[in-house]
CSV table of C-alpha atoms and ligand atoms in Angstrom, one decimal:
chain,number,residue,atom,x,y,z
A,1,MET,CA,-240.8,-52.3,-4.9
A,2,SER,CA,-240.1,-52.6,-1.1
A,3,ILE,CA,-242.6,-53.8,1.4
A,4,HIS,CA,-241.7,-54.0,5.1
A,5,GLY,CA,-238.0,-53.6,4.2
A,6,ARG,CA,-238.1,-56.6,1.8
A,7,SER,CA,-237.8,-56.0,-1.9
A,8,TYR,CA,-240.0,-57.7,-4.5
A,9,ARG,CA,-239.6,-57.7,-8.2
A,10,VAL,CA,-242.9,-56.7,-9.7
A,11,ILE,CA,-243.5,-58.2,-13.1
A,12,THR,CA,-246.1,-56.2,-15.0
A,13,LEU,CA,-248.3,-57.8,-17.7
A,14,ASN,CA,-246.5,-55.9,-20.4
A,15,GLU,CA,-243.0,-57.0,-19.2
A,16,PHE,CA,-244.3,-60.6,-19.0
A,17,ILE,CA,-245.8,-60.5,-22.5
A,18,ILE,CA,-242.5,-59.2,-23.9
A,19,GLU,CA,-240.5,-61.8,-22.0
A,20,ARG,CA,-242.7,-64.6,-23.3
A,21,GLN,CA,-242.8,-63.4,-26.9
A,22,ALA,CA,-239.9,-65.7,-27.6
A,23,ASP,CA,-242.1,-68.7,-26.8
A,24,PHE,CA,-243.9,-68.3,-30.1
A,25,LEU,CA,-242.5,-69.7,-33.2
A,26,HIS,CA,-241.8,-66.9,-35.8
A,27,ALA,CA,-243.1,-64.3,-33.2
A,28,LYS,CA,-243.0,-60.9,-34.6
A,29,GLY,CA,-244.6,-59.2,-31.6
A,30,GLU,CA,-248.1,-59.0,-33.1
A,31,LEU,CA,-249.8,-61.2,-30.5
A,32,SER,CA,-247.9,-59.3,-27.8
A,33,ARG,CA,-249.3,-56.0,-29.1
A,34,LEU,CA,-252.8,-57.4,-29.2
A,35,LEU,CA,-252.6,-58.6,-25.6
A,36,HIS,CA,-251.2,-55.3,-24.6
A,37,HIS,CA,-254.2,-53.5,-26.1
A,38,LEU,CA,-256.6,-56.0,-24.5
A,39,GLY,CA,-255.0,-55.1,-21.1
A,40,VAL,CA,-255.6,-51.4,-21.7
A,41,ALA,CA,-259.3,-52.0,-22.6
A,42,ALA,CA,-259.7,-54.2,-19.5
A,43,LYS,CA,-258.4,-51.3,-17.3
A,44,ILE,CA,-260.9,-48.9,-18.9
A,45,VAL,CA,-263.8,-51.3,-18.4
A,46,ASN,CA,-262.7,-52.0,-14.8
A,47,LYS,CA,-262.8,-48.3,-14.0
A,48,LYS,CA,-266.3,-48.0,-15.3
A,49,ILE,CA,-267.5,-51.0,-13.4
A,50,ASN,CA,-266.0,-49.7,-10.2
A,51,LYS,CA,-268.0,-46.6,-10.7
A,52,ALA,CA,-271.2,-48.4,-11.6
A,53,GLY,CA,-272.8,-47.7,-8.2
A,54,LEU,CA,-272.0,-44.0,-8.5
A,55,VAL,CA,-273.0,-43.0,-11.9
A,56,ASP,CA,-276.1,-43.4,-14.0
A,57,ILE,CA,-274.8,-46.3,-15.9
A,58,LEU,CA,-277.0,-49.0,-14.5
A,59,GLY,CA,-280.2,-50.1,-16.1
A,60,ARG,CA,-281.3,-51.3,-19.4
A,61,ALA,CA,-279.9,-49.7,-22.6
A,62,GLY,CA,-283.2,-50.6,-24.2
A,63,ASP,CA,-281.6,-52.9,-26.8
A,64,VAL,CA,-282.1,-56.6,-27.1
A,65,ASN,CA,-279.0,-58.6,-27.8
A,66,VAL,CA,-278.7,-61.4,-30.4
A,67,GLN,CA,-279.8,-64.0,-27.8
A,68,GLY,CA,-283.0,-62.1,-27.3
A,69,GLU,CA,-281.9,-60.8,-23.9
A,70,GLU,CA,-282.0,-57.3,-22.6
A,71,VAL,CA,-278.7,-55.4,-22.9
A,72,GLN,CA,-277.5,-53.4,-20.0
A,73,LYS,CA,-275.5,-50.2,-20.5
A,74,LEU,CA,-272.2,-51.7,-19.2
A,75,ASP,CA,-272.4,-54.5,-21.8
A,76,VAL,CA,-272.6,-52.0,-24.5
A,77,PHE,CA,-269.7,-49.9,-23.0
A,78,ALA,CA,-267.5,-53.0,-22.6
A,79,ASN,CA,-268.2,-54.1,-26.1
A,80,GLU,CA,-267.3,-50.8,-27.6
A,81,GLN,CA,-264.1,-50.4,-25.5
A,82,PHE,CA,-262.7,-53.8,-26.5
A,83,ILE,CA,-263.6,-53.3,-30.1
A,84,ALA,CA,-261.9,-49.9,-30.1
A,85,ALA,CA,-258.8,-51.2,-28.4
A,86,LEU,CA,-258.4,-54.1,-30.8
A,87,ARG,CA,-259.1,-52.0,-33.8
A,88,ALA,CA,-256.3,-49.6,-32.6
A,89,SER,CA,-253.9,-52.5,-32.1
A,90,GLY,CA,-253.8,-53.0,-35.9
A,91,GLU,CA,-253.1,-56.7,-35.4
A,92,CYS,CA,-256.7,-57.9,-35.5
A,93,CYS,CA,-258.7,-58.1,-38.6
A,94,GLY,CA,-262.1,-58.8,-37.0
A,95,ILE,CA,-264.1,-59.5,-33.9
A,96,ALA,CA,-266.9,-61.8,-32.8
A,97,SER,CA,-268.9,-60.7,-29.8
A,98,GLU,CA,-271.8,-62.0,-27.8
A,99,GLU,CA,-273.3,-58.6,-28.2
A,100,ASP,CA,-273.2,-58.6,-32.0
A,101,GLN,CA,-275.2,-60.8,-34.3
A,102,THR,CA,-272.5,-60.8,-37.0
A,103,ILE,CA,-268.8,-60.4,-37.0
A,104,THR,CA,-267.2,-57.0,-37.0
A,105,VAL,CA,-264.6,-56.7,-39.8
A,106,PHE,CA,-261.7,-54.3,-39.5
A,107,ASP,CA,-261.3,-53.6,-43.2
A,108,GLU,CA,-259.0,-50.6,-43.0
A,109,GLY,CA,-255.4,-49.6,-42.6
A,110,LEU,CA,-253.1,-52.0,-40.8
A,111,SER,CA,-256.0,-54.1,-39.4
A,112,ARG,CA,-256.7,-55.5,-42.9
A,113,ASP,CA,-253.3,-57.2,-42.7
A,114,GLY,CA,-253.8,-58.3,-39.1
A,115,ARG,CA,-253.2,-62.0,-38.7
A,116,TYR,CA,-255.5,-62.5,-35.8
A,117,VAL,CA,-259.3,-62.6,-35.0
A,118,PHE,CA,-260.7,-62.0,-31.6
A,119,CYS,CA,-263.8,-63.6,-30.0
A,120,MET,CA,-265.3,-62.3,-26.8
A,121,ASP,CA,-268.1,-62.0,-24.3
A,122,PRO,CA,-267.3,-58.5,-23.3
A,123,LEU,CA,-269.2,-58.5,-20.0
A,124,ASP,CA,-270.4,-61.9,-18.9
A,125,GLY,CA,-272.8,-62.2,-16.0
A,126,SER,CA,-273.7,-58.5,-16.4
A,127,SER,CA,-277.1,-59.0,-14.7
A,128,ASN,CA,-275.0,-59.4,-11.5
A,129,ILE,CA,-273.6,-55.9,-11.6
A,130,GLU,CA,-276.6,-54.2,-10.0
A,131,VAL,CA,-276.2,-56.4,-6.9
A,132,ASN,CA,-272.4,-55.8,-6.8
A,133,VAL,CA,-271.4,-59.4,-7.8
A,134,SER,CA,-268.3,-60.1,-9.8
A,135,VAL,CA,-268.5,-60.2,-13.6
A,136,GLY,CA,-266.0,-60.9,-16.3
A,137,THR,CA,-264.7,-60.5,-19.8
A,138,ILE,CA,-263.9,-63.8,-21.7
A,139,PHE,CA,-261.7,-63.7,-24.8
A,140,SER,CA,-260.2,-66.0,-27.3
A,141,ILE,CA,-257.7,-65.3,-30.1
A,142,TYR,CA,-257.2,-67.3,-33.3
A,143,ARG,CA,-254.9,-66.9,-36.3
A,144,ARG,CA,-257.0,-66.1,-39.3
A,145,ARG,CA,-257.5,-68.7,-42.0
A,146,SER,CA,-258.2,-66.2,-44.7
A,147,GLU,CA,-255.5,-64.4,-46.6
A,148,PRO,CA,-254.1,-61.3,-44.8
A,149,GLY,CA,-254.9,-58.1,-46.7
A,150,THR,CA,-258.5,-59.4,-47.4
A,151,PRO,CA,-261.5,-58.9,-45.2
A,152,ALA,CA,-261.9,-61.4,-42.3
A,153,GLN,CA,-264.4,-64.2,-43.0
A,154,LEU,CA,-266.9,-66.0,-40.8
A,155,GLU,CA,-264.8,-69.1,-41.2
A,156,ASP,CA,-261.9,-67.4,-39.4
A,157,PHE,CA,-264.0,-67.5,-36.3
A,158,LEU,CA,-265.5,-70.9,-36.6
A,159,GLN,CA,-262.3,-72.8,-35.8
A,160,PRO,CA,-262.2,-75.6,-33.2
A,161,GLY,CA,-260.9,-74.5,-29.7
A,162,THR,CA,-257.7,-76.5,-30.3
A,163,ALA,CA,-256.7,-73.8,-32.8
A,164,GLN,CA,-256.8,-71.0,-30.1
A,165,VAL,CA,-253.4,-69.2,-29.8
A,166,ALA,CA,-254.4,-67.3,-26.7
A,167,ALA,CA,-257.4,-67.2,-24.4
A,168,GLY,CA,-258.4,-66.0,-21.0
A,169,TYR,CA,-260.6,-63.8,-18.9
A,170,VAL,CA,-260.7,-60.7,-16.8
A,171,ILE,CA,-262.5,-60.9,-13.5
A,172,TYR,CA,-263.8,-57.7,-12.0
A,173,GLY,CA,-264.1,-58.8,-8.4
A,174,SER,CA,-262.8,-57.8,-5.0
A,175,SER,CA,-259.7,-57.2,-7.0
A,176,THR,CA,-259.5,-57.2,-10.8
A,177,MET,CA,-257.5,-60.0,-12.4
A,178,LEU,CA,-256.5,-61.0,-15.9
A,179,VAL,CA,-255.8,-64.7,-16.4
A,180,TYR,CA,-254.6,-66.0,-19.7
A,181,THR,CA,-252.8,-68.7,-21.6
A,182,THR,CA,-251.0,-68.8,-24.8
A,183,GLY,CA,-250.6,-72.6,-24.6
A,184,ASN,CA,-247.7,-72.6,-22.3
A,185,GLY,CA,-249.5,-72.7,-18.9
A,186,VAL,CA,-251.7,-70.2,-17.2
A,187,ASN,CA,-250.7,-67.0,-15.6
A,188,GLY,CA,-252.8,-64.6,-13.5
A,189,PHE,CA,-252.2,-60.8,-13.1
A,190,THR,CA,-253.8,-58.7,-10.4
A,191,LEU,CA,-254.5,-55.0,-11.2
A,192,ASP,CA,-252.7,-52.8,-8.7
A,193,PRO,CA,-254.9,-49.7,-8.8
A,194,SER,CA,-252.2,-47.5,-7.3
A,195,ILE,CA,-249.9,-47.9,-10.3
A,196,GLY,CA,-252.6,-48.9,-12.8
A,197,GLU,CA,-250.7,-52.0,-13.9
A,198,PHE,CA,-251.6,-55.7,-14.0
A,199,CYS,CA,-248.9,-57.4,-11.9
A,200,LEU,CA,-248.0,-61.1,-12.0
A,201,SER,CA,-249.6,-62.5,-8.9
A,202,HIS,CA,-250.5,-66.1,-9.8
A,203,PRO,CA,-247.6,-67.6,-12.0
A,204,ASP,CA,-248.2,-70.9,-13.6
A,205,ILE,CA,-251.6,-71.7,-12.1
A,206,LYS,CA,-252.3,-75.4,-11.7
A,207,THR,CA,-255.7,-76.6,-10.7
A,208,PRO,CA,-256.1,-79.5,-8.2
A,209,THR,CA,-256.7,-82.8,-10.0
A,210,SER,CA,-259.8,-83.2,-7.9
A,211,GLY,CA,-261.8,-81.0,-5.6
A,212,ARG,CA,-264.8,-80.7,-3.3
A,213,ILE,CA,-266.9,-78.0,-5.0
A,214,TYR,CA,-269.7,-78.5,-7.5
A,215,SER,CA,-271.3,-75.5,-9.1
A,216,LEU,CA,-274.5,-75.5,-11.1
A,217,ASN,CA,-277.9,-73.9,-11.0
A,218,GLU,CA,-279.8,-76.6,-9.0
A,219,GLY,CA,-283.0,-74.7,-9.5
A,220,ASN,CA,-283.1,-76.4,-12.9
A,221,HIS,CA,-282.7,-79.8,-11.4
A,222,VAL,CA,-286.1,-81.2,-12.6
A,223,HIS,CA,-285.0,-80.5,-16.2
A,224,PHE,CA,-281.5,-82.1,-15.9
A,225,PRO,CA,-280.6,-85.3,-17.8
A,226,GLU,CA,-280.6,-88.4,-15.6
A,227,GLY,CA,-276.8,-88.6,-15.6
A,228,VAL,CA,-276.5,-85.1,-14.2
A,229,LYS,CA,-279.0,-85.9,-11.5
A,230,ALA,CA,-277.1,-89.0,-10.7
A,231,TYR,CA,-273.8,-87.0,-10.5
A,232,ILE,CA,-275.4,-84.5,-8.1
A,233,ARG,CA,-276.6,-87.3,-5.9
A,234,HIS,CA,-273.0,-88.6,-5.9
A,235,CYS,CA,-271.8,-85.1,-4.9
A,236,GLN,CA,-274.3,-85.0,-2.0
A,237,LYS,CA,-273.3,-88.3,-0.5
A,238,ASP,CA,-270.8,-88.4,2.3
A,239,ASP,CA,-267.3,-88.6,0.9
A,240,PRO,CA,-265.5,-91.5,2.6
A,241,ALA,CA,-262.4,-89.4,2.8
A,242,THR,CA,-264.0,-86.5,4.8
A,243,GLY,CA,-267.3,-87.9,6.0
A,244,ARG,CA,-269.0,-84.9,4.4
A,245,PRO,CA,-270.7,-84.3,1.1
A,246,TYR,CA,-269.1,-81.9,-1.5
A,247,THR,CA,-269.8,-78.2,-1.1
A,248,SER,CA,-272.2,-76.5,-3.5
A,249,ARG,CA,-271.2,-73.0,-4.6
A,250,TYR,CA,-272.9,-71.1,-7.4
A,251,ILE,CA,-272.6,-67.4,-8.1
A,252,GLY,CA,-274.3,-67.4,-11.5
A,253,SER,CA,-271.3,-65.6,-13.1
A,254,LEU,CA,-269.3,-68.0,-15.1
A,255,VAL,CA,-265.9,-66.3,-14.8
A,256,SER,CA,-266.3,-66.0,-11.0
A,257,ASP,CA,-267.5,-69.6,-10.6
A,258,PHE,CA,-264.8,-71.0,-12.8
A,259,HIS,CA,-262.0,-68.9,-11.3
A,260,ARG,CA,-262.9,-70.0,-7.7
A,261,ASN,CA,-262.9,-73.7,-8.8
A,262,LEU,CA,-259.7,-73.3,-10.8
A,263,LEU,CA,-257.9,-72.2,-7.6
A,264,LYS,CA,-259.6,-74.4,-5.1
A,265,GLY,CA,-260.5,-77.5,-7.1
A,266,GLY,CA,-264.1,-78.2,-8.3
A,267,ILE,CA,-266.4,-78.7,-11.2
A,268,PHE,CA,-268.7,-76.1,-13.0
A,269,ILE,CA,-271.6,-77.5,-14.9
A,270,TYR,CA,-274.1,-75.9,-17.2
A,271,PRO,CA,-276.1,-78.9,-18.5
A,272,PRO,CA,-279.0,-79.0,-21.0
A,273,THR,CA,-282.2,-77.8,-19.3
A,274,GLY,CA,-285.8,-77.4,-20.4
A,275,ALA,CA,-285.3,-73.8,-21.3
A,276,ALA,CA,-281.9,-74.4,-22.9
A,277,PRO,CA,-281.9,-77.9,-24.4
A,278,LYS,CA,-278.4,-77.4,-25.8
A,279,GLY,CA,-277.1,-75.8,-22.6
A,280,LYS,CA,-276.9,-72.0,-22.1
A,281,LEU,CA,-273.3,-71.1,-22.6
A,282,ARG,CA,-271.8,-70.3,-26.0
A,283,LEU,CA,-269.1,-72.4,-27.5
A,284,VAL,CA,-267.0,-69.8,-29.3
A,285,TYR,CA,-266.6,-67.1,-26.8
A,286,GLU,CA,-267.5,-68.6,-23.5
A,287,CYS,CA,-266.7,-72.3,-23.4
A,288,ASN,CA,-263.7,-72.6,-25.6
A,289,PRO,CA,-261.6,-69.9,-23.9
A,290,ILE,CA,-262.5,-71.2,-20.5
A,291,ALA,CA,-261.7,-74.7,-21.6
A,292,PHE,CA,-258.3,-73.7,-23.0
A,293,VAL,CA,-257.4,-72.1,-19.6
A,294,ALA,CA,-258.7,-75.2,-17.7
A,295,GLU,CA,-256.7,-77.6,-19.8
A,296,GLN,CA,-253.6,-75.5,-19.6
A,297,ALA,CA,-253.9,-75.5,-15.8
A,298,GLY,CA,-254.2,-79.3,-15.8
A,299,GLY,CA,-258.0,-79.5,-15.7
A,300,ARG,CA,-260.6,-80.8,-18.2
A,301,ALA,CA,-263.5,-79.4,-20.2
A,302,SER,CA,-266.2,-81.5,-21.8
A,303,ASP,CA,-269.6,-81.2,-23.4
A,304,GLY,CA,-270.5,-84.3,-21.4
A,305,VAL,CA,-269.3,-86.7,-24.0
A,306,GLY,CA,-266.0,-85.4,-25.3
A,307,ARG,CA,-263.5,-82.6,-25.3
A,308,ILE,CA,-265.0,-79.2,-25.8
A,309,LEU,CA,-261.9,-77.9,-27.7
A,310,GLU,CA,-262.4,-80.5,-30.4
A,311,ARG,CA,-265.9,-79.4,-31.4
A,312,LYS,CA,-266.0,-77.6,-34.8
A,313,PRO,CA,-268.4,-74.6,-34.3
A,314,VAL,CA,-271.0,-74.3,-37.0
A,315,ASP,CA,-272.5,-71.1,-35.7
A,316,LEU,CA,-271.0,-68.0,-34.0
A,317,HIS,CA,-273.5,-68.1,-31.2
A,318,GLU,CA,-274.1,-71.8,-30.8
A,319,ARG,CA,-274.7,-73.2,-27.3
A,320,VAL,CA,-273.2,-76.3,-25.7
A,321,PRO,CA,-273.5,-78.2,-22.5
A,322,PHE,CA,-270.4,-77.4,-20.4
A,323,PHE,CA,-268.6,-79.4,-17.7
A,324,VAL,CA,-265.3,-77.9,-16.7
A,325,GLY,CA,-262.8,-78.0,-13.8
A,326,SER,CA,-260.7,-80.5,-12.0
A,327,ARG,CA,-259.7,-83.3,-14.2
A,328,ASP,CA,-261.0,-86.2,-12.1
A,329,MET,CA,-264.3,-84.6,-11.4
A,330,VAL,CA,-265.0,-83.9,-15.0
A,331,SER,CA,-264.1,-87.5,-15.9
A,332,GLU,CA,-266.3,-88.8,-13.2
A,333,ALA,CA,-269.3,-86.6,-14.3
A,334,GLU,CA,-268.8,-88.0,-17.9
A,335,ARG,CA,-269.0,-91.5,-16.5
A,336,PHE,CA,-272.3,-90.7,-14.7
A,337,LEU,CA,-273.7,-89.2,-18.0
A,338,ALA,CA,-272.7,-92.2,-20.1
A,339,ASP,CA,-274.1,-94.7,-17.7
A,340,PRO,CA,-276.3,-93.2,-15.0
A,341,PRO,CA,-276.6,-95.7,-12.0
A,342,PRO,CA,-280.1,-96.5,-10.9
A,343,ARG,CA,-281.5,-94.5,-7.9
B,401,LIG,P1,-274.8,-63.9,-20.0
B,401,LIG,O1,-273.8,-64.1,-21.0
B,401,LIG,O2,-276.1,-63.5,-20.6
B,401,LIG,O3,-274.3,-63.0,-18.9
B,401,LIG,O4,-275.1,-65.3,-19.3
B,401,LIG,C1,-274.1,-66.1,-19.0
B,401,LIG,C2,-274.2,-66.4,-17.5
B,401,LIG,C3,-272.9,-67.0,-17.0
B,401,LIG,O5,-272.0,-66.1,-16.4
B,401,LIG,C4,-273.4,-67.9,-15.9
B,401,LIG,O6,-272.6,-69.1,-15.7
B,401,LIG,C5,-274.8,-68.3,-16.4
B,401,LIG,O7,-275.2,-67.3,-17.3
B,401,LIG,C6,-275.8,-68.4,-15.3
B,401,LIG,O8,-277.0,-68.8,-15.8
B,401,LIG,P2,-278.3,-69.1,-14.9
B,401,LIG,O9,-278.7,-67.8,-14.3
B,401,LIG,O10,-279.2,-69.8,-15.8
B,401,LIG,O11,-277.8,-70.1,-13.8
B,402,LIG,MG1,-272.1,-64.5,-21.4
């Protein structure tokens, strides 16, 4: 491609996936095919989201999802698209989704022999769509524990985050990006709508070790644990280095809040609250994939006490307090939680 007379080598997601295939021990191309299908579904969902203001797709679908929340039509659409794409890949034997109470088992054809399971929040932050705020898809891929050729089991999905073989997110924002890791660093691809391809735009993303942004829903302040309140007071004090407090930024859309902090440096927090005593975000398909990306970019992710990725899920939809972002900020927040200083 030539821009202003200079030529650039554009690396598409598919080229990149194929080039990196050799990174995996005993790679047979299965994970590559799965990631390729994921990229196709992301493009379909992106197209629909872009049209959301134009077509009659907004509004409630009338269903209530497994968390007891109202489901919007685009959630349903995204869920169906990702399920269909992964089923078509033939590499995946089952899916866990925020939208579905139980796992979806692909018990037919090639999929039955598929070596991977896929966990996702197909459209996170979907209540933001009607006000034109960025939303995202979060995903995580595990190697199955059960025998290929047999139906996928719940246990295949309840593995600690340390067992993830790939994870990432798609952010449907001012531009659409796919960011993922397979455990060898983090790479970001921006969708070029003119050619319909995700192109490598953010190779080997590293997050700053510290930052100046803190992101949480301060409306819940009265219900926060004392350590979180103490950490917020710390963020609001003048920083000796700059003479200013930290900056508060909160969109209310996990992927967008995390992505901004990943690139700029910062911490995202969803602590326990009165309404959500275990936190709001789900371990399996929200926190673990984001945590894997954070760690691979040099950041940290904690439940306030220890590493998120080491928690063994007991339930598909379990919630967990979440502290993620720049390494030093997460460690500092943990220190405040462990030993809140007096006011
Ligand atoms: P959802 O999965 O129902 O969309 O909820 C998850 C979203 C996250 O994107 C975001 O971080 C959080 O909920 C915001 O919650 P709150 O409105 O309580 O601050
Ligand atoms: Mg969600």
